[in-house]
Amino acid sequence: MEKHLVAGHMAENLIGSEIIKLAWEINARINEGQKIFNLTIGDYNSDIFPIPETLTEQIKIAYDEHQTNYPPGEGILPLRSAIKNYLKEEGKLDYSTNEILVAGGSRPLIYAIYKTLLDPKDTVLFPVPSWNNNHYVHLTGCKGIEVETSPENNFLPVLKDFKKYLSKVHLIALCSPLNPTGTCFSKKTLSSICKAVVKENEKRKEKGKKAVYIMYDQIYWGLASKKTPHVDPVSLYPELRDYTIYIHGISKVFAGTGVRVGWAWGPEKIIGKMRSLLGHIGAWAPKAEQKATASFLETKKEVKTYLNWINEEISFRLEGFYEGFKNLKHHGHSVDALKPQGAIYLTVLFDLIGQKTKDNKTLETVADVTKFLLEEARVAMVPFSAFGSKTKKPWYRLSVGTCSKDDVNNILESIGKALLTLQK
Ligand SMILES: Cc1ncc(COP(=O)(O)O)c(C=O)c1O
């Protein structure tokens, strides 16, 4: 066999997103003519969920005006001003334009937070299931501590889960509303975590040690149900202002996943270093899209109308699925769901391990359950293992961003029929 020299660590080991890979595999099967309900990807069908009209119009206008040269590394000032106002109005958060950084979606900003705050031997703590933290750990070469969460706590981390690690960590990566679970921090749970971080930093200050920071990813901010109002660290503990970097953008809340405008805000010094890092990478949001986003955010009435509309649409689907799963459970099927609280996701359980298919094959693993659902119900969802969870139970993320209103009942019916084929 021919011998090859090995390349560097990344060339040999880096892997892409498992979720995107799965979603594209399903899309390929759909394109081949298979009828599958693809509830895998955390994206929108843009025919069902178009971006706001003003945003589309303003993007066209900006190109007509030749807004096509390099934007400033921190983002154009009108956009940072519009974001400043948005933070104040939507979240009562007071940040100056120098504390806000714009990039080509929120991913580069998350990478920049990891890369700026963590030295190679530093440690980041994050809950599982959660989105992509394992990959950012790999990319930055830091050490990750994964804390498994439980359905009893809505799969959100509670202080008890990670108190013992607190003295060792340099970054805690939190997200609410949470991808993949569609659940949100309560004020009580987040407060107890924040209080512990404040105390920890007081101790470190006395000893002259490096601080612990919080990355608060609220990309789904604006998509939290009214019953679970959004909470955030600095509003709860203003002392955390120097140690918290937030993530938001237009990807999820304004359905602009492909428009690529995201922003972070936090202490000016860290934001400035993140700006320099992303400048070297060139991960800026396109200038025309920045101009358009600025104009859109300033049209307060349209922002409100859009938010009301998208929340109603998403809630219809999430509640529809939730009720449907409860109904299936009521009829004796081994399924369950967590009450939806936000984002575009529902947590569902197909507790089918040990059951037999119509061909007398026992479902032994989560992979068997996934295959059964795909083949018998023609439904694809992402198992929690793709979000780093080690649970042996077949919990799944069901994403509603690509699903029409009519699909909700069609999918539930298809799942119901598939479950009836199982021998208990
Ligand atoms: C929790 C979370 N943060 C960040 C992102 C990335 O968003 P963007 O498309 O703005 O890069 C996603 C995308 O799925 C996400 O789920």
Short mmCIF file of C-alpha atoms and ligand atoms in Angstrom, two decimals:
data_model
loop_
_atom_site.label_atom_id
_atom_site.label_comp_id
_atom_site.label_asym_id
_atom_site.label_seq_id
_atom_site.Cartn_x
_atom_site.Cartn_y
_atom_site.Cartn_z
CA MET A 1 0.00 0.00 0.00
CA GLU A 2 1.27 3.47 -0.85
CA LYS A 3 2.46 5.40 2.21
CA HIS A 4 1.44 9.00 2.86
CA LEU A 5 2.97 11.49 5.24
CA VAL A 6 0.50 12.77 7.79
CA ALA A 7 -0.54 16.42 7.77
CA GLY A 8 -1.17 18.72 10.76
CA HIS A 9 -3.68 18.04 13.51
CA MET A 10 -6.50 20.01 11.89
CA ALA A 11 -5.89 18.53 8.44
CA GLU A 12 -6.09 15.06 9.92
CA ASN A 13 -8.83 15.54 12.47
CA LEU A 14 -11.15 18.45 11.83
CA ILE A 15 -14.75 17.46 11.20
CA GLY A 16 -17.66 19.54 9.91
CA SER A 17 -21.03 19.99 11.56
CA GLU A 18 -22.79 16.64 12.04
CA ILE A 19 -26.13 18.41 11.92
CA ILE A 20 -25.54 20.11 8.57
CA LYS A 21 -24.20 16.81 7.17
CA LEU A 22 -27.31 14.95 8.28
CA ALA A 23 -29.59 17.69 6.92
CA TRP A 24 -27.92 17.59 3.51
CA GLU A 25 -28.05 13.80 3.39
CA ILE A 26 -31.78 13.99 3.92
CA ASN A 27 -32.12 16.78 1.34
CA ALA A 28 -30.22 14.63 -1.18
CA ARG A 29 -32.73 11.80 -0.62
CA ILE A 30 -35.61 14.27 -1.05
CA ASN A 31 -34.06 15.51 -4.30
CA GLU A 32 -33.88 11.90 -5.50
CA GLY A 33 -37.67 11.83 -5.14
CA GLN A 34 -38.09 10.28 -1.69
CA LYS A 35 -40.91 11.74 0.38
CA ILE A 36 -39.34 12.70 3.71
CA PHE A 37 -40.33 15.34 6.26
CA ASN A 38 -36.99 16.98 6.99
CA LEU A 39 -37.12 18.39 10.50
CA THR A 40 -33.37 18.27 10.99
CA ILE A 41 -31.85 21.62 10.19
CA GLY A 42 -32.02 24.74 12.35
CA ASP A 43 -32.91 26.82 9.33
CA TYR A 44 -36.01 28.22 7.67
CA ASN A 45 -37.73 27.43 4.43
CA SER A 46 -37.47 30.95 3.02
CA ASP A 47 -40.70 30.58 1.00
CA ILE A 48 -42.59 29.97 4.24
CA PHE A 49 -40.46 32.29 6.39
CA PRO A 50 -39.20 35.14 4.19
CA ILE A 51 -37.04 37.87 5.72
CA PRO A 52 -38.79 41.20 6.50
CA GLU A 53 -39.77 43.14 3.36
CA THR A 54 -37.84 46.26 4.33
CA LEU A 55 -34.70 44.21 4.74
CA THR A 56 -35.04 42.82 1.21
CA GLU A 57 -35.78 46.26 -0.24
CA GLN A 58 -32.91 47.93 1.58
CA ILE A 59 -30.42 45.26 0.50
CA LYS A 60 -31.37 45.93 -3.14
CA ILE A 61 -31.11 49.68 -2.62
CA ALA A 62 -27.68 49.35 -0.98
CA TYR A 63 -26.36 47.42 -3.98
CA ASP A 64 -27.89 49.97 -6.34
CA GLU A 65 -25.98 52.59 -4.36
CA HIS A 66 -22.74 50.59 -4.85
CA GLN A 67 -22.20 49.82 -1.18
CA THR A 68 -19.76 47.15 -2.22
CA ASN A 69 -16.37 48.06 -0.76
CA TYR A 70 -14.83 46.93 2.54
CA PRO A 71 -16.92 47.75 5.60
CA PRO A 72 -15.08 48.93 8.73
CA GLY A 73 -13.84 45.97 10.83
CA GLU A 74 -16.18 46.70 13.72
CA GLY A 75 -19.23 47.12 11.47
CA ILE A 76 -20.66 50.33 10.01
CA LEU A 77 -21.59 52.93 12.62
CA PRO A 78 -25.28 53.24 11.58
CA LEU A 79 -25.69 49.52 12.21
CA ARG A 80 -23.92 49.59 15.57
CA SER A 81 -26.09 52.58 16.54
CA ALA A 82 -29.23 50.71 15.49
CA ILE A 83 -28.09 47.67 17.50
CA LYS A 84 -27.36 49.90 20.50
CA ASN A 85 -30.94 51.21 20.34
CA TYR A 86 -32.33 47.72 19.82
CA LEU A 87 -30.52 46.40 22.91
CA LYS A 88 -31.84 49.29 24.95
CA GLU A 89 -35.43 48.91 23.78
CA GLU A 90 -35.74 45.14 23.66
CA GLY A 91 -33.50 44.25 26.60
CA LYS A 92 -32.93 47.43 28.65
CA LEU A 93 -29.23 46.83 28.05
CA ASP A 94 -27.06 49.95 27.94
CA TYR A 95 -24.06 49.45 25.65
CA SER A 96 -22.11 51.99 23.61
CA THR A 97 -21.32 51.49 19.93
CA ASN A 98 -17.68 50.76 20.92
CA GLU A 99 -18.85 47.74 22.85
CA ILE A 100 -20.65 46.25 19.84
CA LEU A 101 -19.04 44.18 17.07
CA VAL A 102 -20.69 43.13 13.82
CA ALA A 103 -19.64 40.05 11.79
CA GLY A 104 -20.78 37.75 8.99
CA GLY A 105 -23.33 35.93 11.16
CA SER A 106 -22.78 34.90 14.73
CA ARG A 107 -20.50 31.90 14.15
CA PRO A 108 -17.34 33.98 13.58
CA LEU A 109 -18.11 35.92 16.76
CA ILE A 110 -18.42 32.74 18.81
CA TYR A 111 -15.12 31.53 17.40
CA ALA A 112 -13.58 34.92 18.22
CA ILE A 113 -14.81 34.71 21.82
CA TYR A 114 -13.20 31.30 22.26
CA LYS A 115 -10.00 32.34 20.50
CA THR A 116 -9.65 35.67 22.32
CA LEU A 117 -10.46 34.51 25.82
CA LEU A 118 -8.94 31.05 25.95
CA ASP A 119 -5.29 30.09 25.87
CA PRO A 120 -4.59 26.57 24.64
CA LYS A 121 -4.64 24.98 28.11
CA ASP A 122 -7.60 27.01 29.38
CA THR A 123 -10.94 25.43 30.06
CA VAL A 124 -14.43 26.10 28.80
CA LEU A 125 -17.45 24.60 30.49
CA PHE A 126 -20.63 23.99 28.55
CA PRO A 127 -23.80 21.98 28.94
CA VAL A 128 -24.71 19.09 26.67
CA PRO A 129 -26.78 18.84 24.63
CA SER A 130 -25.71 22.19 23.17
CA TRP A 131 -24.81 23.56 19.79
CA ASN A 132 -21.28 23.31 18.38
CA ASN A 133 -19.28 24.03 21.55
CA ASN A 134 -17.39 20.77 21.02
CA HIS A 135 -16.24 22.07 17.63
CA TYR A 136 -15.12 25.45 18.98
CA VAL A 137 -13.14 23.58 21.66
CA HIS A 138 -11.44 21.55 18.95
CA LEU A 139 -10.75 24.60 16.78
CA THR A 140 -9.15 26.57 19.59
CA GLY A 141 -7.32 23.67 21.21
CA CYS A 142 -8.64 24.53 24.66
CA LYS A 143 -10.03 22.00 27.11
CA GLY A 144 -13.78 21.43 27.27
CA ILE A 145 -15.74 20.26 30.29
CA GLU A 146 -19.12 18.94 29.22
CA VAL A 147 -21.90 18.90 31.75
CA GLU A 148 -24.76 16.55 30.95
CA THR A 149 -28.15 18.12 31.69
CA SER A 150 -31.44 16.38 32.40
CA PRO A 151 -35.03 16.45 31.15
CA GLU A 152 -36.14 17.26 34.72
CA ASN A 153 -34.31 20.60 34.33
CA ASN A 154 -35.54 21.12 30.76
CA PHE A 155 -32.01 20.17 29.64
CA LEU A 156 -30.69 23.48 30.98
CA PRO A 157 -27.67 23.52 33.25
CA VAL A 158 -28.22 24.21 36.93
CA LEU A 159 -25.49 25.37 39.28
CA LYS A 160 -25.40 22.00 41.05
CA ASP A 161 -24.34 20.39 37.74
CA PHE A 162 -21.10 22.31 37.49
CA LYS A 163 -20.27 23.95 40.81
CA LYS A 164 -17.37 21.56 41.34
CA TYR A 165 -15.69 22.73 38.12
CA LEU A 166 -16.14 26.46 38.68
CA SER A 167 -12.72 27.11 40.17
CA LYS A 168 -11.04 25.56 37.10
CA VAL A 169 -12.83 27.22 34.20
CA HIS A 170 -12.15 30.37 32.15
CA LEU A 171 -15.30 30.49 30.08
CA ILE A 172 -18.84 29.22 30.59
CA ALA A 173 -20.79 28.90 27.35
CA LEU A 174 -24.52 29.38 27.92
CA CYS A 175 -27.39 29.69 25.48
CA SER A 176 -31.06 30.65 25.95
CA PRO A 177 -33.46 29.99 24.28
CA LEU A 178 -31.40 26.84 23.87
CA ASN A 179 -30.53 25.01 20.70
CA PRO A 180 -31.34 22.04 20.55
CA THR A 181 -34.03 21.90 23.23
CA GLY A 182 -36.21 24.96 22.67
CA THR A 183 -36.18 25.60 26.41
CA CYS A 184 -35.23 28.79 28.29
CA PHE A 185 -33.41 29.70 31.47
CA SER A 186 -35.66 30.71 34.33
CA LYS A 187 -34.64 33.78 36.29
CA LYS A 188 -33.94 31.58 39.32
CA THR A 189 -31.66 29.12 37.53
CA LEU A 190 -29.65 31.74 35.69
CA SER A 191 -29.39 33.92 38.80
CA SER A 192 -27.82 31.15 40.85
CA ILE A 193 -25.22 30.51 38.13
CA CYS A 194 -24.48 34.24 37.81
CA LYS A 195 -24.17 34.71 41.55
CA ALA A 196 -21.60 31.90 41.72
CA VAL A 197 -19.61 33.45 38.85
CA VAL A 198 -19.60 36.86 40.57
CA LYS A 199 -18.27 35.24 43.77
CA GLU A 200 -15.68 33.23 41.86
CA ASN A 201 -14.35 36.35 40.15
CA GLU A 202 -14.17 38.20 43.47
CA LYS A 203 -11.96 35.38 44.80
CA ARG A 204 -9.82 35.41 41.67
CA LYS A 205 -9.39 39.17 41.85
CA GLU A 206 -7.92 38.86 45.33
CA LYS A 207 -5.53 36.18 44.15
CA GLY A 208 -4.66 38.00 40.90
CA LYS A 209 -5.90 35.07 38.78
CA LYS A 210 -7.46 35.07 35.31
CA ALA A 211 -11.21 35.77 35.31
CA VAL A 212 -14.03 33.45 34.33
CA TYR A 213 -16.18 34.83 31.49
CA ILE A 214 -19.66 33.99 30.31
CA MET A 215 -20.55 33.68 26.64
CA TYR A 216 -24.29 34.26 26.51
CA ASP A 217 -25.58 33.11 23.15
CA GLN A 218 -29.04 34.58 22.71
CA ILE A 219 -29.29 34.18 18.97
CA TYR A 220 -32.90 33.06 19.52
CA TRP A 221 -33.69 36.15 21.61
CA GLY A 222 -37.07 37.44 20.45
CA LEU A 223 -38.29 33.88 19.94
CA ALA A 224 -38.99 33.13 23.61
CA SER A 225 -42.60 32.41 24.52
CA LYS A 226 -44.38 35.06 26.60
CA LYS A 227 -44.65 32.58 29.46
CA THR A 228 -40.86 32.27 29.71
CA PRO A 229 -39.56 35.85 29.46
CA HIS A 230 -35.96 36.09 28.35
CA VAL A 231 -33.37 36.58 31.10
CA ASP A 232 -29.70 37.49 30.75
CA PRO A 233 -26.65 37.67 33.04
CA VAL A 234 -25.91 41.42 33.14
CA SER A 235 -29.53 42.43 33.73
CA LEU A 236 -29.56 40.05 36.70
CA TYR A 237 -26.05 40.86 37.97
CA PRO A 238 -24.63 44.17 36.66
CA GLU A 239 -21.28 43.11 38.23
CA LEU A 240 -21.00 40.64 35.35
CA ARG A 241 -20.82 43.37 32.72
CA ASP A 242 -17.02 43.15 32.52
CA TYR A 243 -17.17 39.37 32.15
CA THR A 244 -20.05 38.69 29.76
CA ILE A 245 -20.07 38.65 25.96
CA TYR A 246 -23.41 38.29 24.24
CA ILE A 247 -24.30 36.86 20.85
CA HIS A 248 -27.24 37.86 18.67
CA GLY A 249 -28.03 38.64 15.03
CA ILE A 250 -30.65 38.43 12.33
CA SER A 251 -30.20 34.74 11.49
CA LYS A 252 -32.96 33.24 13.57
CA VAL A 253 -35.21 36.01 14.81
CA PHE A 254 -35.56 37.66 11.40
CA ALA A 255 -35.13 34.38 9.46
CA GLY A 256 -32.00 35.78 7.78
CA THR A 257 -29.73 32.74 8.10
CA GLY A 258 -28.30 33.32 4.63
CA VAL A 259 -28.02 37.10 4.92
CA ARG A 260 -25.10 36.76 7.37
CA VAL A 261 -25.31 39.63 9.83
CA GLY A 262 -24.56 38.86 13.48
CA TRP A 263 -23.33 40.89 16.42
CA ALA A 264 -21.71 40.54 19.81
CA TRP A 265 -21.51 42.99 22.68
CA GLY A 266 -19.46 43.07 25.84
CA PRO A 267 -16.45 44.74 27.47
CA GLU A 268 -14.77 47.13 25.04
CA LYS A 269 -11.32 45.63 25.47
CA ILE A 270 -12.40 42.08 24.57
CA ILE A 271 -14.68 43.30 21.77
CA GLY A 272 -11.72 45.27 20.34
CA LYS A 273 -9.50 42.16 20.29
CA MET A 274 -12.25 40.11 18.69
CA ARG A 275 -12.52 42.82 16.05
CA SER A 276 -8.79 42.52 15.29
CA LEU A 277 -8.99 38.73 15.12
CA LEU A 278 -11.96 38.74 12.75
CA GLY A 279 -10.25 41.46 10.69
CA HIS A 280 -7.42 39.02 9.98
CA ILE A 281 -9.94 36.39 8.96
CA GLY A 282 -12.07 38.88 7.03
CA ALA A 283 -15.30 37.58 8.55
CA TRP A 284 -17.17 40.87 8.11
CA ALA A 285 -20.82 41.04 7.21
CA PRO A 286 -21.24 42.37 3.66
CA LYS A 287 -21.56 46.14 3.67
CA ALA A 288 -24.85 46.30 1.76
CA GLU A 289 -26.46 43.84 4.20
CA GLN A 290 -25.15 45.90 7.12
CA LYS A 291 -26.70 49.08 5.69
CA ALA A 292 -29.99 47.29 5.12
CA THR A 293 -30.03 45.74 8.60
CA ALA A 294 -29.43 49.19 10.11
CA SER A 295 -32.37 50.66 8.19
CA PHE A 296 -34.60 47.73 9.08
CA LEU A 297 -33.82 47.80 12.82
CA GLU A 298 -34.73 51.48 12.87
CA THR A 299 -38.20 50.75 11.43
CA LYS A 300 -39.51 49.93 14.88
CA LYS A 301 -43.08 49.26 13.76
CA GLU A 302 -42.03 46.71 11.16
CA VAL A 303 -39.66 45.02 13.60
CA LYS A 304 -42.55 44.58 16.06
CA THR A 305 -44.97 43.39 13.39
CA TYR A 306 -42.44 40.88 12.07
CA LEU A 307 -41.65 39.57 15.56
CA ASN A 308 -45.34 39.10 16.32
CA TRP A 309 -45.87 37.30 13.03
CA ILE A 310 -42.90 34.93 13.28
CA ASN A 311 -43.65 34.10 16.91
CA GLU A 312 -47.24 33.25 16.06
CA GLU A 313 -46.18 31.05 13.16
CA ILE A 314 -43.55 29.19 15.16
CA SER A 315 -45.71 28.82 18.21
CA PHE A 316 -48.54 27.33 16.09
CA ARG A 317 -46.16 24.60 14.90
CA LEU A 318 -44.38 23.96 18.21
CA GLU A 319 -47.63 23.83 20.20
CA GLY A 320 -49.24 21.69 17.49
CA PHE A 321 -46.45 19.12 17.67
CA TYR A 322 -46.35 19.25 21.46
CA GLU A 323 -50.09 18.57 21.75
CA GLY A 324 -49.76 15.86 19.10
CA PHE A 325 -47.02 14.07 21.03
CA LYS A 326 -48.97 14.33 24.28
CA ASN A 327 -51.94 12.83 22.46
CA LEU A 328 -49.84 9.94 21.13
CA LYS A 329 -48.54 9.36 24.66
CA HIS A 330 -52.10 9.43 25.97
CA HIS A 331 -52.93 6.68 23.49
CA GLY A 332 -50.23 4.44 24.94
CA HIS A 333 -47.29 5.17 22.66
CA SER A 334 -43.83 5.50 24.20
CA VAL A 335 -43.26 9.07 23.16
CA ASP A 336 -43.03 12.36 25.01
CA ALA A 337 -42.17 16.04 24.50
CA LEU A 338 -41.06 18.96 26.62
CA LYS A 339 -43.30 22.00 26.71
CA PRO A 340 -41.91 24.41 24.08
CA GLN A 341 -40.53 27.66 25.48
CA GLY A 342 -38.62 29.28 22.64
CA ALA A 343 -36.44 29.08 19.53
CA ILE A 344 -37.68 26.91 16.64
CA TYR A 345 -37.24 23.57 18.37
CA LEU A 346 -39.17 20.97 20.27
CA THR A 347 -37.55 18.30 22.42
CA VAL A 348 -39.16 14.94 21.74
CA LEU A 349 -38.56 11.47 23.10
CA PHE A 350 -39.11 8.27 21.14
CA ASP A 351 -38.66 5.78 23.95
CA LEU A 352 -38.75 2.84 21.56
CA ILE A 353 -35.62 0.91 22.44
CA GLY A 354 -36.53 -2.72 23.04
CA GLN A 355 -39.62 -2.58 20.81
CA LYS A 356 -39.86 -4.74 17.69
CA THR A 357 -40.53 -3.59 14.15
CA LYS A 358 -43.01 -5.33 11.87
CA ASP A 359 -40.09 -7.42 10.50
CA ASN A 360 -39.41 -8.64 14.01
CA LYS A 361 -36.22 -6.62 14.40
CA THR A 362 -35.57 -5.19 17.86
CA LEU A 363 -34.75 -1.49 18.05
CA GLU A 364 -31.57 -1.65 20.08
CA THR A 365 -29.91 1.74 19.71
CA VAL A 366 -30.74 5.38 19.06
CA ALA A 367 -29.48 4.83 15.51
CA ASP A 368 -32.06 2.01 15.08
CA VAL A 369 -34.83 4.34 16.27
CA THR A 370 -33.66 7.11 13.92
CA LYS A 371 -33.68 4.66 11.02
CA PHE A 372 -37.12 3.36 11.95
CA LEU A 373 -38.53 6.90 12.06
CA LEU A 374 -36.98 7.72 8.71
CA GLU A 375 -38.13 4.57 6.99
CA GLU A 376 -41.50 3.96 8.57
CA ALA A 377 -42.68 7.53 9.39
CA ARG A 378 -40.55 9.31 6.76
CA VAL A 379 -39.53 11.84 9.38
CA ALA A 380 -35.96 13.01 10.00
CA MET A 381 -34.88 14.69 13.24
CA VAL A 382 -31.51 15.17 14.94
CA PRO A 383 -30.70 12.92 17.92
CA PHE A 384 -29.25 14.65 20.96
CA SER A 385 -26.00 12.70 20.48
CA ALA A 386 -25.25 15.12 17.60
CA PHE A 387 -25.24 17.86 20.24
CA GLY A 388 -22.72 16.06 22.44
CA SER A 389 -25.22 14.36 24.74
CA LYS A 390 -24.23 10.93 26.07
CA THR A 391 -27.78 9.96 26.96
CA LYS A 392 -28.75 6.47 25.82
CA LYS A 393 -32.37 7.59 25.49
CA PRO A 394 -33.65 8.53 22.05
CA TRP A 395 -34.21 12.25 22.63
CA TYR A 396 -34.45 14.33 19.46
CA ARG A 397 -34.51 17.93 18.32
CA LEU A 398 -37.50 18.58 16.10
CA SER A 399 -37.00 21.79 14.09
CA VAL A 400 -40.07 23.56 12.69
CA GLY A 401 -38.41 26.17 10.47
CA THR A 402 -38.98 24.23 7.27
CA CYS A 403 -42.42 22.94 8.06
CA SER A 404 -45.70 24.32 6.74
CA LYS A 405 -48.76 24.61 8.98
CA ASP A 406 -50.44 21.70 7.18
CA ASP A 407 -47.35 19.55 7.66
CA VAL A 408 -47.84 19.50 11.42
CA ASN A 409 -50.84 17.18 11.24
CA ASN A 410 -49.48 15.23 8.29
CA ILE A 411 -46.28 14.49 10.18
CA LEU A 412 -48.06 13.57 13.41
CA GLU A 413 -50.34 11.24 11.44
CA SER A 414 -47.36 9.62 9.76
CA ILE A 415 -45.60 9.14 13.11
CA GLY A 416 -48.80 7.75 14.65
CA LYS A 417 -49.14 5.18 11.84
CA ALA A 418 -45.47 4.18 12.15
CA LEU A 419 -45.81 3.66 15.91
CA LEU A 420 -48.78 1.36 15.33
CA THR A 421 -46.54 -0.97 13.30
CA LEU A 422 -44.37 -1.68 16.36
CA GLN A 423 -44.90 -4.82 18.42
CA LYS A 424 -44.59 -4.03 22.11
C1 LIG B 1 -27.24 28.61 19.42
C2 LIG B 1 -26.73 29.09 18.11
N1 LIG B 1 -25.81 30.06 18.09
C3 LIG B 1 -25.32 30.53 16.93
C4 LIG B 1 -25.73 30.02 15.71
C5 LIG B 1 -25.11 30.54 14.44
O1 LIG B 1 -25.88 31.48 13.83
P1 LIG B 1 -25.39 32.25 12.51
O2 LIG B 1 -26.18 31.70 11.39
O3 LIG B 1 -25.73 33.69 12.79
O4 LIG B 1 -23.94 32.03 12.34
C6 LIG B 1 -26.68 29.01 15.68
C7 LIG B 1 -27.09 28.43 14.41
O5 LIG B 1 -27.74 27.43 14.31
C8 LIG B 1 -27.20 28.55 16.91
O6 LIG B 1 -28.13 27.61 16.95
#
